[in-house]
Coordinates of C-alpha atoms and ligand atoms in Angstrom, one line a residue:
M1258 CA 3.4 0.1 1.7
T1259 CA 2.6 1.6 4.9
D1260 CA 1.5 -1.0 7.6
I1261 CA -2.2 -0.7 8.4
N1262 CA -4.3 -2.9 10.7
L1263 CA -7.8 -4.1 10.1
I1264 CA -9.7 -3.8 13.1
A1265 CA -13.1 -4.7 11.7
E1266 CA -14.6 -5.0 8.0
Y1267 CA -18.4 -5.5 7.2
K1268 CA -20.3 -5.7 3.9
S1269 CA -22.2 -2.7 2.8
F1270 CA -24.3 -1.6 -0.4
D1271 CA -22.0 -4.4 -2.0
G1272 CA -18.8 -2.7 -1.0
K1273 CA -16.5 -3.2 1.9
L1274 CA -16.7 -0.7 5.2
G1275 CA -13.5 -1.4 7.1
F1276 CA -12.0 0.0 10.4
Y1277 CA -8.3 0.4 10.4
S1278 CA -5.4 1.6 12.7
H1279 CA -1.9 2.5 11.7
V1280 CA 0.8 4.4 13.7
S1281 CA 1.1 7.9 12.7
N1282 CA 4.8 9.3 12.2
L1283 CA 3.3 12.9 12.5
C1284 CA 1.1 12.3 15.3
K1285 CA 3.4 9.7 17.1
C1286 CA 0.6 7.6 18.1
E1287 CA -1.8 5.3 16.9
M1288 CA -4.5 6.9 14.5
R1289 CA -7.8 5.2 13.4
F1290 CA -9.6 5.5 10.6
S1291 CA -12.7 4.4 8.5
V1292 CA -12.9 3.3 4.7
Y1293 CA -15.7 2.6 2.5
Q1294 CA -14.8 0.8 -0.6
P1295 CA -17.8 0.7 -2.8
P1296 CA -18.5 -2.3 -5.2
Q1297 CA -16.2 -0.8 -8.2
A1298 CA -13.4 -0.7 -6.1
T1299 CA -13.0 -4.1 -6.9
Q1300 CA -12.6 -3.4 -10.8
K1301 CA -10.6 -0.1 -11.1
P1302 CA -9.0 2.8 -9.3
L1303 CA -11.7 5.2 -7.8
P1304 CA -11.8 8.9 -6.6
V1305 CA -11.4 9.5 -2.8
L1306 CA -13.9 11.5 -0.7
Y1307 CA -12.8 12.6 3.0
F1308 CA -15.0 13.3 5.8
L1309 CA -14.0 15.3 8.8
S1310 CA -16.2 15.3 11.8
G1311 CA -17.0 17.2 14.8
L1312 CA -16.0 17.6 18.4
T1313 CA -16.2 14.6 20.6
C1314 CA -16.6 12.2 17.2
R1315 CA -14.5 9.4 16.5
E1316 CA -13.3 7.7 13.2
D1317 CA -16.8 5.8 13.2
V1318 CA -19.7 8.0 13.6
F1319 CA -20.0 9.3 10.1
M1320 CA -19.8 5.9 8.9
I1321 CA -22.6 5.0 11.3
K1322 CA -25.0 7.8 11.5
A1323 CA -24.7 9.4 7.9
G1324 CA -26.2 7.0 5.9
A1325 CA -23.4 7.6 3.0
Q1326 CA -22.8 4.5 1.7
Y1327 CA -25.5 3.8 -0.2
W1328 CA -24.6 7.0 -2.2
A1329 CA -20.9 6.2 -2.3
A1330 CA -21.9 2.8 -4.3
K1331 CA -23.9 4.7 -6.7
Y1332 CA -21.4 7.3 -7.8
G1333 CA -18.2 4.4 -6.7
I1334 CA -16.5 7.1 -4.4
I1335 CA -14.5 5.7 -1.8
I1336 CA -15.3 7.8 1.7
V1337 CA -12.4 7.7 4.2
A1338 CA -13.6 9.1 7.8
P1339 CA -10.4 9.5 10.3
D1340 CA -10.5 10.2 14.0
T1341 CA -10.8 13.3 15.0
S1342 CA -7.5 14.3 17.4
P1343 CA -4.8 11.9 18.5
R1344 CA -5.4 9.9 21.5
L1345 CA -3.9 8.3 24.7
T1346 CA -0.6 10.3 24.0
G1347 CA 0.0 11.0 27.6
T1348 CA -0.4 14.9 26.8
P1349 CA -1.0 16.5 30.0
G1350 CA -4.8 17.4 30.2
E1351 CA -5.9 15.9 26.9
N1352 CA -8.9 14.4 28.5
D1353 CA -10.0 16.7 30.7
E1354 CA -12.4 18.8 28.7
W1355 CA -14.6 17.6 25.9
D1356 CA -13.6 20.8 23.4
I1357 CA -9.6 20.2 23.8
G1358 CA -7.5 17.4 23.2
T1359 CA -8.8 14.1 22.5
G1360 CA -11.9 14.3 20.2
A1361 CA -10.9 18.1 19.3
G1362 CA -8.1 18.6 17.4
F1363 CA -9.2 21.5 15.2
Y1364 CA -7.2 20.5 12.4
V1365 CA -4.5 22.0 13.1
D1366 CA -0.6 21.7 13.5
A1367 CA 0.0 22.6 16.9
T1368 CA 3.0 24.9 17.8
A1369 CA 2.6 25.4 21.4
E1370 CA 3.5 23.0 24.6
P1371 CA 2.2 20.6 25.7
W1372 CA 0.3 19.8 22.4
K1373 CA 2.7 20.1 19.7
S1374 CA 4.4 16.8 20.5
H1375 CA 1.0 14.9 19.3
Y1376 CA -1.3 17.2 17.6
Q1377 CA -0.5 17.8 14.3
M1378 CA -4.1 17.3 12.5
Y1379 CA -3.3 19.5 9.5
S1380 CA -0.2 17.6 8.1
Y1381 CA -1.9 14.5 9.4
I1382 CA -5.1 15.1 7.1
V1383 CA -3.3 16.8 4.1
Q1384 CA -0.2 14.8 3.7
E1385 CA 0.3 11.7 5.9
L1386 CA -3.2 10.0 5.6
P1387 CA -3.3 10.1 2.1
T1388 CA -0.3 8.6 1.3
V1389 CA -1.2 5.7 3.8
I1390 CA -4.5 5.5 1.8
N1391 CA -3.2 5.9 -1.3
S1392 CA -0.8 2.9 -1.2
N1393 CA -3.1 0.5 0.8
F1394 CA -6.3 0.9 -1.1
P1395 CA -7.5 1.2 -5.2
T1396 CA -7.6 4.8 -5.3
Q1397 CA -7.3 7.8 -7.7
P1398 CA -4.5 10.1 -6.1
D1399 CA -5.3 12.8 -8.2
Q1400 CA -8.9 12.6 -7.6
Q1401 CA -9.3 13.7 -4.2
S1402 CA -12.0 15.8 -2.1
I1403 CA -12.8 16.7 1.0
F1404 CA -16.0 17.9 3.4
G1405 CA -17.1 17.7 6.7
H1406 CA -19.2 18.5 9.8
S1407 CA -18.9 21.5 12.4
M1408 CA -15.0 21.3 13.7
G1409 CA -14.8 19.0 10.5
G1410 CA -16.3 21.6 8.1
H1411 CA -14.0 24.2 9.5
G1412 CA -10.9 21.3 8.5
A1413 CA -12.5 20.6 5.3
L1414 CA -12.6 24.2 4.2
I1415 CA -9.0 25.3 5.6
C1416 CA -7.6 21.9 3.6
A1417 CA -9.3 22.7 0.4
M1418 CA -8.2 26.4 0.3
R1419 CA -4.7 25.8 1.1
N1420 CA -4.5 23.0 -1.3
P1421 CA -6.5 23.8 -4.2
D1422 CA -4.4 21.5 -6.4
I1423 CA -5.2 18.4 -4.0
Y1424 CA -9.1 18.8 -3.6
K1425 CA -11.2 18.9 -6.6
S1426 CA -14.0 20.2 -4.6
V1427 CA -15.3 21.0 -0.8
S1428 CA -18.0 21.0 1.4
A1429 CA -19.7 21.4 4.6
F1430 CA -22.1 20.7 7.2
A1431 CA -22.5 23.5 9.6
P1432 CA -19.2 24.4 9.7
I1433 CA -17.0 26.5 11.9
V1434 CA -15.9 29.4 9.5
T1435 CA -14.3 31.8 11.6
P1436 CA -12.7 29.9 14.6
M1437 CA -10.4 33.3 15.6
N1438 CA -14.0 35.1 16.4
C1439 CA -15.9 32.0 18.1
A1440 CA -15.4 30.7 21.7
W1441 CA -14.8 27.0 20.5
G1442 CA -12.1 28.1 18.2
K1443 CA -10.2 31.0 20.3
K1444 CA -9.7 28.4 23.1
A1445 CA -8.4 25.9 20.8
F1446 CA -6.1 28.1 19.0
S1447 CA -4.9 30.0 21.9
L1448 CA -3.9 26.3 23.4
Y1449 CA -2.7 25.1 20.3
L1450 CA -0.9 27.8 18.3
G1451 CA -0.3 30.3 21.1
N1452 CA -1.5 34.0 21.5
N1453 CA 0.1 35.6 18.7
Q1454 CA -3.0 35.7 16.7
E1455 CA -1.4 36.1 13.4
T1456 CA -0.4 32.6 13.4
W1457 CA -4.3 31.7 13.6
R1458 CA -5.1 33.5 10.2
D1459 CA -4.2 30.2 8.0
Y1460 CA -6.6 28.1 9.6
D1461 CA -9.6 30.5 9.7
A1462 CA -11.8 30.0 6.4
C1463 CA -13.1 33.8 6.4
E1464 CA -9.4 34.8 6.0
L1465 CA -8.3 32.4 4.0
V1466 CA -11.6 32.6 1.2
Q1467 CA -10.2 36.3 1.1
K1468 CA -6.4 35.7 1.3
V1469 CA -6.4 32.8 -1.5
G1470 CA -10.4 31.7 -2.5
Y1471 CA -11.0 28.7 -4.0
H1472 CA -11.1 27.6 -7.5
S1473 CA -15.1 26.1 -7.7
S1474 CA -18.1 26.7 -5.8
I1475 CA -18.4 25.6 -2.1
L1476 CA -21.2 23.9 -1.0
I1477 CA -22.5 24.7 2.8
D1478 CA -25.8 23.2 4.6
Q1479 CA -26.6 24.8 7.9
G1480 CA -29.8 23.9 9.8
T1481 CA -31.8 27.0 11.3
A1482 CA -32.6 25.5 14.4
D1483 CA -28.7 24.5 15.2
E1484 CA -28.1 25.3 18.8
F1485 CA -24.2 27.0 17.9
L1486 CA -25.7 28.7 15.0
N1487 CA -25.2 32.4 16.3
H1488 CA -22.3 32.1 18.6
Q1489 CA -19.9 29.4 17.3
L1490 CA -20.8 29.1 13.5
L1491 CA -21.5 32.5 12.4
P1492 CA -22.0 31.5 8.9
E1493 CA -23.0 35.0 8.0
E1494 CA -19.2 35.9 8.5
F1495 CA -18.6 33.4 5.4
I1496 CA -21.6 34.4 3.2
N1497 CA -20.0 38.2 3.7
A1498 CA -16.6 37.3 3.2
C1499 CA -16.7 35.3 -0.2
A1500 CA -19.4 38.1 -1.4
K1501 CA -16.4 40.8 -1.0
V1502 CA -14.5 38.4 -2.9
N1503 CA -16.9 37.1 -5.1
Q1504 CA -16.2 33.6 -4.2
P1505 CA -18.6 31.0 -5.6
L1506 CA -20.9 29.8 -2.9
N1507 CA -23.9 27.4 -2.7
F1508 CA -25.0 28.3 1.0
R1509 CA -28.3 26.7 1.8
Y1510 CA -30.1 27.9 5.3
Q1511 CA -32.2 24.6 5.8
P1512 CA -35.1 25.5 8.2
G1513 CA -35.9 23.5 11.2
Y1514 CA -32.6 21.6 11.1
D1515 CA -30.2 21.3 14.2
H1516 CA -26.6 20.5 14.6
S1517 CA -26.9 16.6 14.7
Y1518 CA -26.3 13.4 12.1
Y1519 CA -30.2 13.8 11.4
F1520 CA -29.7 17.0 9.7
I1521 CA -26.0 15.5 7.9
A1522 CA -27.9 12.4 6.8
T1523 CA -31.2 14.5 5.4
F1524 CA -28.8 16.3 3.0
V1525 CA -25.3 13.9 2.5
A1526 CA -26.8 12.9 -1.0
D1527 CA -26.5 16.4 -2.2
H1528 CA -23.0 16.4 -0.7
I1529 CA -21.5 13.4 -2.2
R1530 CA -23.3 14.8 -5.6
H1531 CA -21.3 17.7 -5.6
H1532 CA -18.1 15.9 -5.2
A1533 CA -19.3 13.1 -7.9
I1534 CA -19.7 16.2 -10.4
A1535 CA -16.3 17.5 -9.4
F1536 CA -14.9 14.1 -10.5
G1537 CA -16.6 13.8 -13.8
L1538 CA -18.6 10.9 -12.8
E1539 CA -21.8 12.8 -13.1
Ligands
LIG2845 N1 -21.0 17.4 23.8 C1 -21.3 18.6 23.1 C2 -21.8 18.6 21.8 C3 -21.1 17.9 20.8 C4 -21.5 17.9 19.7 O1 -22.7 18.3 19.5 N2 -20.7 17.1 18.6 C5 -21.2 16.8 17.2 C6 -19.8 17.6 16.2 S1 -19.8 19.3 16.7 C7 -21.7 15.5 16.7 O2 -21.3 15.5 16.0 N3 -21.5 14.9 18.0 C8 -21.8 13.5 17.5 C9 -23.0 12.6 17.4 O3 -23.8 13.6 17.2 O4 -22.9 11.6 17.1 C10 -22.1 19.3 24.0 O5 -22.4 18.4 25.3 O6 -22.7 20.4 23.9

């Protein structure tokens, strides 16, 4: 049993929403996450769906703003939302800019100084956090899926494509699909991974889909009024990359929607249903 500390707990849709902290061996600091356990969790082990948030978010934002708990309770799925980076690590510069360091871990394992001592978000999400969750909550460890938003959409896509045996399904809201080719990604990858762009490829969804693909259809929603659409998110790159290798992709442009959680809340039911189907719950 890995030690976790309960910070706060709320009844929600007959289930339980909890906020927790634990000491991460990989990130070498206290990390926080939230878990929604639907009412079915008191009766039997359930599938787990991980949600990775975007830049500047914490472990609470998805639970507060997306309205996912109703759907998690309907299908009987545990939802876990981790923080987006280590915090208070003492890494020089960690709090200087909103798109680097705190709140901006980019779901990579940093290899460059000064980030590499704490910023190990890829392995944290794929290995350490699931171990913590599976040893403290009534989960079915062989039934895991992942989704996310923006930077977290990028995280979900790369985690799923690199670990198709771990994740039954993947979906994303307004994901960064080619961090190697957008300003946010270039800045983060050059700082976290160094300047050798060869090492960036395994963290780029457009590269990965052509190299390894994914075993099932990927669902993506993207608002057409998203302020980051044309210079950061570059969805057409992913649509083209999937087409090249015949990767099944359900890409939906949503007219008039922006990058906010109002957009996510509008389509969250479709995403949870996508994962419920993969879990055999519908
Ligand atoms: N701080 C940035 C925007 C950051 C941003 O839009 N973050 C998105 C994820 S990429 C988010 O979900 N923010 C939290 C929220 O909307 O509650 C800016 O001012 O341009």
